Structure formats: structure tokens, C-alpha cells
């Protein structure tokens, strides 16, 4: 006998218990054995499935009978497990039975009388709902689930049949509300009644505490309770619809249903029930919040908007309550975030109809900033984090709302470049938004940007990201100050002065940050970039007037030049000063009525200044930016002078002088090549301007320096070949002159070219240099052939026609007879040339 029976009968070992008491004890013991048997069967089923999935061949139990034919080492593993096949069959059977029941109810209903209908459906429903209880006690859980699913489907058909028989005249939506409520209650009661009895402490100890085995020790039906929870979301909404409720009432019903679902989700212990409750609560809550928001923002009067805002406040309260009791911190943060956004949306909807449109966003921003106060309350930390994130989201939306005005203010002045010096408009807004539309409700943008900047400064003082927060606050503050003249519609002159003040303030802040903060300072870099952007806007805006253009560019050049004293801002401020100086030179030239080539000479002052500054700051971080700015100004000067060849030659020469001066610095020796190229281009442009067509006039200035450089290089490094040292320099002159000589009908050019080629050949032979020897000999031979060509043609014309073939045959015979000797001579010549350098 087991321990339970022994423990109960030991005190009365001498006397047997009464039959009724003994029968009760036996029934209790048998129930415990059934429960334990169900646990062991499910464990065995899982182990068999695991072994079959892991083993290379299907595992065979010891007591499963003789092996199947062909079940040796080569037997195939089954593609489907036994539990899977069982579940498929059960689901398919349940579906077919449900379809048959639906067909019977809808199609064959009229073939039976009232008593027959009630008897058939009642009997089927009772059997389908009662059968799973017996099946559960026998451990057939999957079968019980399938049969109970059929039973729950039959209850729906019973409700439909009841409506058709007894309540055919009632409202369908109202009946559906009542039926859904009854069905939800019936299914919930059925889930509780069909569950197994509570296990005894002994069985709980055997199956384990809190583990999966302990869950299997209570094999109740899975689906009725989640189905009841899902159906419970419908009655209120259906009743409200049947009663003809208005949109506010329907929204309230949605929110109340969502609150009920959240409460069930918080209280439920089983995961399926919790999942269904959470899904329903989220769906109903989202629909209710969207409906309330739409009602609030489309209301025609403050009262209606306030009613909808109250609904949003209720939704926020439900979300906060759910976040207060939920265990997952991330879910609590999300609930608090949603609550904060609902509150702000409600306030914004009321403000939209109660105050002018310009103040809606500031009002929402004020509400969002007020949410930050919860960070000092006693609320749980996840709720405080969620509300703070809601505040951050509201502030981000407010900043995004101001982007169109800020972008128009920054990009709008560039339109003045298409109509320079056309006259100052009436105010700044007219000058900036000439070609752009004015954003609606933008009058409060400076206030919004300033408020967000202040919040960032205050809230970011004690954070680990203080530098990034301060940079963001600086950008927002700059944006607020930049759009202020446009919003206030200041006169153009006042707007120019205001932008100039912003440039000075930004540069001053950058200098202060560079002096007081550790380098590299993101604040200093940000301030410099903001000053640069503002200066560009100021320069474009000043193009409306000649005097304003020259005055603004002069001021900007001086201001940026003054900031260059500090090594930190210099890499940005110095190129900016040079760029503004270049623009100033162009403006002065245009104001004086000069042509672009004449203005190019004035622009060359900027590269000269850049070269001097770079020489003084050699080795610092500002050297390369300054040189790049000077090179850009030089290119602009060349572009301006390209239409006048004499001035272009002068500009190229001056550029060569600047490059040669830069090459005097030890670290800028390669600039000498640029200087040589500029001088050469200047000479060529000058020759072109003088209509010089002789190629030697263009090539000899290249050949001379190239040969000198090659000679000096070979003196330093004797391993350098003659082709590297002299090949390019000689070819630059000899090849163009050779082509010119072949088309020249006079004798002077071929004579001079032949003499020069002979001299180059003799020099190469004297010094055993391959490049001069080959180039000179080749050019000399071609020049000689060109000069003898007329005589050869005359001699060939005087000979009989048979002489050329005869000479060709004789030559071929001689070559064939002395072929080996010719090969040896060719190899000897190749080796001789190879020994030359």
C-alpha cells in the first residue's frame, strides 16, 4: 500500500476502517496515481521524440515488439513525430465536425421540429463539453482539447439557433452583445470546472515545484479561458453600438474595455490568457486613443475638445496604472511614454480650438516640459523614465515643426545671388522669403527654439552627455536668434546688423571656448561653423545693395581675421577670412567698373596674403587650410582672366612667383614644379598672344630647364638612366621640330634640326648615353631621308622598270647568304646599346 494509505491506517492497524472511509481513501489514491501516470506519459512522449530527432536511426523501445522489416541500420527515420501526427488528426477532425455542425445548423435546420432541434444541439453540446473531462482524467489531453474546441464552437451555434428560434425579432447587434457576454462567462466557468482537482502536497513534491512538470501535473484545458477573455472584449462595444452611442461614448467604451483587458493581463497567471488580454487591451486602447485624438483635434469648440481631452487623460491614467503594476521595466517605460503623449495630445487639442494657431505648439511644448517635473517625484523609476522620454519626444516634434522656417531663413538669402545690387527690400522677410513660401503659424518659432535650448541647458548639467547636450542647445539658440529678425519683419539694414552681431557673438564664444575648455572643443568648432554659415547668409543678403555688400564683406574679413590669432579657431577662421576677402576683391572690381581680367589682378592679392600667412604659420593646423584658400583664390583669378591672353599670361607669371616663393620653404619644395609649370604656361600664353607659330618657341623653354634638372639629378645619383634624365627634355623639342620640318618647304629648319640632332648624337656617343644617341641618330636619319627624298625619287624614275625587282632580289640573296652574320651583328649592336646609359 502507498504512503498515503499507510499513513492513514497506521493509527488503527488493529481495526479496519469503515467501508465508506476506506473507499474515500482508495478514490483519492487512484486520482493521484492518474495524475502521476499522466505526467510520466507526457515525459515519456517527450523523451521518445527527442531520441528520434537526435539519433541517426529511429529509436525502438525495449517493449515495443519485434523490429519491423528493413528496420536495421539502413531504416529511414520517420518524417513526422507521433505527437505531430496525432495533433494534425485531432485538429482536422475537430474542424470537420465544426463544419458539419455549422452546415447542419444553417442548411438542415428546417428539416427538424422545435423539439428535434433542441434535442440534437443540446445533446451535441453537452456531449462535446462533458467529454473532455473524462478524457483529461485518462491523460488524453490533446483529444480533450479537440473535443472541447468542438464544444465551444457548438455553443456559438446554440446562441445563433436561440436567436433564430426565440429572439428573431430582436436587434442583432444587441443580441450579439448579450450572447458574447454569456458565452464569455460560460467559457470561463467551463475552463474552471473542467480543470483537474488541486494536487495534494505529496504529488506537488513528486512533480516538482514551479517547473514544467508541475504545470503538467494540472493538465486542464488550454483554450477556453483565453477564448473567454478574447470574447469579453466585445459586449460593451456591441451594447454601445446597439444603443446608438455617439463617438465620445464609443471611445470611452473602447478605453474602458482596454482597462479591463489590462487588469486581466496583470492578474492572469497563465501565459496564453495574458497574451490574449494584452493583445486585446493594446488593440482596444490604440483604437480608443486614436479616436479620442481625432475627436480632440477636429473639435469645433473648446467644450467638445475638452471632453475628448478627458478621454485622453483617462487613457493616460490607465497606462500609468498598468505601468505601475507591471513587472517588466521596459513595458512600464513604454506605458508611461504613451501616457505622457496622450496628456500632451489632449492639451494640444484644446489649445488648437481655444487659442490662435501660433500658440498650439508652444502650449504642447509647455505641457511636455512640465512632464519633466515627475523626475523629482516618488513615482517608480520606469514611470519617471517613460514620462521624461515623452517630454523629449514632444520637444523633438516641436523642433521639427520649426525646421521649415529655419531652413528657409538659412537658404533663402542665396536667391539674392541671381539679382545682385537690385536694391534693398522693405524688410528682412521680403528679402529672405522672396522665392520661398512663408511657413504657417511660424510666429512663435523663436520662442519654441529658445525654450528647448533652455531645457537642454538645465537638464543636461548633470548628465554624462553634457558636451553633446550643450552643443545641441547652442545650435537651437543660434537658430532662434537667426529667425528672430525674419519673424519680427525688421528692416533690411537692421537685419544685416543683427546677422553681423550673431557672427561676432558666435566667433567670440568660439574664442572663449577655445581659451577655457580642453582642446579639441566641440563647442568651439560648432560656434565657428555657425558663424561661418551666418556669414555666408549675411554676404548673400547684403548683395541687395552695393554699399551693403562692400561693407558686410569688409567687416566679415576683419572679424574672421581677428579671430585667427587663436590657434584653435584659426583652421576655420583663416580660410573664411580669405574667402570673404576674395569676394570683397570681386565686389570692389565690380563697383569700380573693371572688366573681369582686371579684377583678376586684384584677386591675386588674396593668394599673396595667403602665402605670407602660411609662411608665418608654417607647421600649424592652419597652414594647409590657408594654402588651400589661397590656391582657390588663384584659380578664381585665372578664371576671371581667361578671356584676355596678355592679362592671363601676367596672372600666370604672378602665380608662378607666388609658387616659387612658397617653394623656398623646406617642407614645400614640390611647389617649385607648380612654379615652373605656371611660368611655362605664362610664356606659352604670351607667345600665343603674339601670334608666334614656331613650335621651338614653345618647346625650347621646356627643354632647357628639363636638361638642366636631368643633369643635376644624374650628378646626385649616377644610377639614373639617360632616358629618365634627358629623354623627356630632348623629345619635347626634337619630335615637334621633326614634324614641322617634314611639312616645311624651306631649307633652314631642316638644316638647323639636322645640326642639333648631330650634336645630340655626338654628345651621346661621347658620354656613352643611350637616350641622346638614339634620339639624335633617329632624328638625323629622318631629316636626311626627308632632304634626299626628291633625288631618290628622280633616280628611281630614271631607272628601267626591271631594276627595282632585280635590286630587291639581289638584296634578299645577300641577306640570305649572310643571315647568320647579320644576326650576330644585330646581337652585337643590341649589346652595345645596352651597355650605354
PDB file of C-alpha atoms in Angstrom, residues 713-812:
ATOM      1  CA  UNK A 713      69.902  64.617 -60.915  1.00  0.00           C
ATOM      2  CA  UNK A 714      72.486  62.409 -62.632  1.00  0.00           C
ATOM      3  CA  UNK A 715      75.192  64.191 -60.722  1.00  0.00           C
ATOM      4  CA  UNK A 716      73.492  63.286 -57.431  1.00  0.00           C
ATOM      5  CA  UNK A 717      72.537  59.757 -58.495  1.00  0.00           C
ATOM      6  CA  UNK A 718      74.691  58.080 -61.146  1.00  0.00           C
ATOM      7  CA  UNK A 719      72.268  55.118 -61.322  1.00  0.00           C
ATOM      8  CA  UNK A 720      69.622  57.244 -63.046  1.00  0.00           C
ATOM      9  CA  UNK A 721      69.328  56.270 -66.719  1.00  0.00           C
ATOM     10  CA  UNK A 722      69.749  58.782 -69.512  1.00  0.00           C
ATOM     11  CA  UNK A 723      66.143  58.206 -70.586  1.00  0.00           C
ATOM     12  CA  UNK A 724      64.922  59.391 -67.202  1.00  0.00           C
ATOM     13  CA  UNK A 725      67.293  62.345 -67.103  1.00  0.00           C
ATOM     14  CA  UNK A 726      67.299  63.577 -70.699  1.00  0.00           C
ATOM     15  CA  UNK A 727      64.692  61.631 -72.655  1.00  0.00           C
ATOM     16  CA  UNK A 728      61.695  63.860 -71.953  1.00  0.00           C
ATOM     17  CA  UNK A 729      63.622  67.115 -72.345  1.00  0.00           C
ATOM     18  CA  UNK A 730      65.102  66.123 -75.725  1.00  0.00           C
ATOM     19  CA  UNK A 731      61.840  64.654 -77.062  1.00  0.00           C
ATOM     20  CA  UNK A 732      59.864  67.796 -76.213  1.00  0.00           C
ATOM     21  CA  UNK A 733      61.858  69.785 -78.776  1.00  0.00           C
ATOM     22  CA  UNK A 734      63.122  67.206 -81.282  1.00  0.00           C
ATOM     23  CA  UNK A 735      59.785  65.492 -82.040  1.00  0.00           C
ATOM     24  CA  UNK A 736      57.652  68.641 -82.695  1.00  0.00           C
ATOM     25  CA  UNK A 737      60.513  70.158 -84.731  1.00  0.00           C
ATOM     26  CA  UNK A 738      60.789  66.958 -86.798  1.00  0.00           C
ATOM     27  CA  UNK A 739      57.066  67.079 -87.687  1.00  0.00           C
ATOM     28  CA  UNK A 740      57.391  70.759 -88.535  1.00  0.00           C
ATOM     29  CA  UNK A 741      60.471  70.086 -90.714  1.00  0.00           C
ATOM     30  CA  UNK A 742      58.660  67.448 -92.780  1.00  0.00           C
ATOM     31  CA  UNK A 743      55.957  69.996 -93.624  1.00  0.00           C
ATOM     32  CA  UNK A 744      58.420  72.900 -94.106  1.00  0.00           C
ATOM     33  CA  UNK A 745      59.375  73.706 -97.686  1.00  0.00           C
ATOM     34  CA  UNK A 746      62.383  75.842 -96.687  1.00  0.00           C
ATOM     35  CA  UNK A 747      65.880  74.590 -96.058  1.00  0.00           C
ATOM     36  CA  UNK A 748      66.704  76.465 -92.853  1.00  0.00           C
ATOM     37  CA  UNK A 749      64.641  74.464 -90.358  1.00  0.00           C
ATOM     38  CA  UNK A 750      65.858  71.019 -91.612  1.00  0.00           C
ATOM     39  CA  UNK A 751      69.438  72.293 -91.584  1.00  0.00           C
ATOM     40  CA  UNK A 752      69.233  73.583 -88.028  1.00  0.00           C
ATOM     41  CA  UNK A 753      67.394  70.478 -86.858  1.00  0.00           C
ATOM     42  CA  UNK A 754      69.961  68.228 -88.521  1.00  0.00           C
ATOM     43  CA  UNK A 755      72.848  70.130 -86.912  1.00  0.00           C
ATOM     44  CA  UNK A 756      71.131  69.914 -83.496  1.00  0.00           C
ATOM     45  CA  UNK A 757      70.452  66.188 -83.971  1.00  0.00           C
ATOM     46  CA  UNK A 758      74.072  65.611 -84.995  1.00  0.00           C
ATOM     47  CA  UNK A 759      75.293  67.449 -81.898  1.00  0.00           C
ATOM     48  CA  UNK A 760      72.982  65.424 -79.655  1.00  0.00           C
ATOM     49  CA  UNK A 761      74.163  62.188 -81.326  1.00  0.00           C
ATOM     50  CA  UNK A 762      77.850  63.055 -80.898  1.00  0.00           C
ATOM     51  CA  UNK A 763      77.261  64.044 -77.288  1.00  0.00           C
ATOM     52  CA  UNK A 764      75.548  60.729 -76.597  1.00  0.00           C
ATOM     53  CA  UNK A 765      78.363  58.824 -78.283  1.00  0.00           C
ATOM     54  CA  UNK A 766      80.992  60.817 -76.398  1.00  0.00           C
ATOM     55  CA  UNK A 767      79.452  60.197 -72.976  1.00  0.00           C
ATOM     56  CA  UNK A 768      78.028  56.770 -73.836  1.00  0.00           C
ATOM     57  CA  UNK A 769      74.430  57.890 -73.180  1.00  0.00           C
ATOM     58  CA  UNK A 770      71.688  55.845 -74.798  1.00  0.00           C
ATOM     59  CA  UNK A 771      68.881  58.393 -74.900  1.00  0.00           C
ATOM     60  CA  UNK A 772      70.776  61.219 -76.702  1.00  0.00           C
ATOM     61  CA  UNK A 773      72.398  58.706 -79.067  1.00  0.00           C
ATOM     62  CA  UNK A 774      69.133  57.013 -80.108  1.00  0.00           C
ATOM     63  CA  UNK A 775      67.003  60.186 -80.262  1.00  0.00           C
ATOM     64  CA  UNK A 776      69.677  62.220 -82.098  1.00  0.00           C
ATOM     65  CA  UNK A 777      70.516  59.464 -84.586  1.00  0.00           C
ATOM     66  CA  UNK A 778      66.848  58.773 -85.302  1.00  0.00           C
ATOM     67  CA  UNK A 779      66.001  62.417 -85.896  1.00  0.00           C
ATOM     68  CA  UNK A 780      69.156  62.909 -88.003  1.00  0.00           C
ATOM     69  CA  UNK A 781      68.327  59.914 -90.176  1.00  0.00           C
ATOM     70  CA  UNK A 782      64.751  61.050 -90.727  1.00  0.00           C
ATOM     71  CA  UNK A 783      65.839  64.594 -91.574  1.00  0.00           C
ATOM     72  CA  UNK A 784      68.421  63.238 -94.034  1.00  0.00           C
ATOM     73  CA  UNK A 785      65.837  60.969 -95.633  1.00  0.00           C
ATOM     74  CA  UNK A 786      63.486  63.937 -95.956  1.00  0.00           C
ATOM     75  CA  UNK A 787      66.153  66.009 -97.698  1.00  0.00           C
ATOM     76  CA  UNK A 788      67.249  63.212-100.048  1.00  0.00           C
ATOM     77  CA  UNK A 789      63.750  62.108-100.869  1.00  0.00           C
ATOM     78  CA  UNK A 790      63.402  64.278-104.050  1.00  0.00           C
ATOM     79  CA  UNK A 791      66.677  62.991-105.508  1.00  0.00           C
ATOM     80  CA  UNK A 792      65.841  59.405-104.700  1.00  0.00           C
ATOM     81  CA  UNK A 793      62.518  59.861-106.423  1.00  0.00           C
ATOM     82  CA  UNK A 794      64.233  61.271-109.547  1.00  0.00           C
ATOM     83  CA  UNK A 795      66.767  58.431-109.677  1.00  0.00           C
ATOM     84  CA  UNK A 796      64.032  55.822-109.205  1.00  0.00           C
ATOM     85  CA  UNK A 797      62.037  57.396-112.028  1.00  0.00           C
ATOM     86  CA  UNK A 798      65.039  57.301-114.424  1.00  0.00           C
ATOM     87  CA  UNK A 799      65.782  53.586-113.892  1.00  0.00           C
ATOM     88  CA  UNK A 800      64.171  50.891-116.058  1.00  0.00           C
ATOM     89  CA  UNK A 801      61.161  49.143-114.580  1.00  0.00           C
ATOM     90  CA  UNK A 802      63.030  45.846-114.123  1.00  0.00           C
ATOM     91  CA  UNK A 803      65.779  47.353-111.970  1.00  0.00           C
ATOM     92  CA  UNK A 804      63.812  47.650-108.639  1.00  0.00           C
ATOM     93  CA  UNK A 805      62.722  43.967-108.640  1.00  0.00           C
ATOM     94  CA  UNK A 806      66.233  42.933-109.554  1.00  0.00           C
ATOM     95  CA  UNK A 807      67.735  45.010-106.757  1.00  0.00           C
ATOM     96  CA  UNK A 808      65.167  43.619-104.294  1.00  0.00           C
ATOM     97  CA  UNK A 809      66.047  40.065-105.323  1.00  0.00           C
ATOM     98  CA  UNK A 810      69.777  40.783-105.028  1.00  0.00           C
ATOM     99  CA  UNK A 811      69.308  42.235-101.565  1.00  0.00           C
ATOM    100  CA  UNK A 812      67.316  39.207-100.462  1.00  0.00           C
TER     101      UNK A 812
END
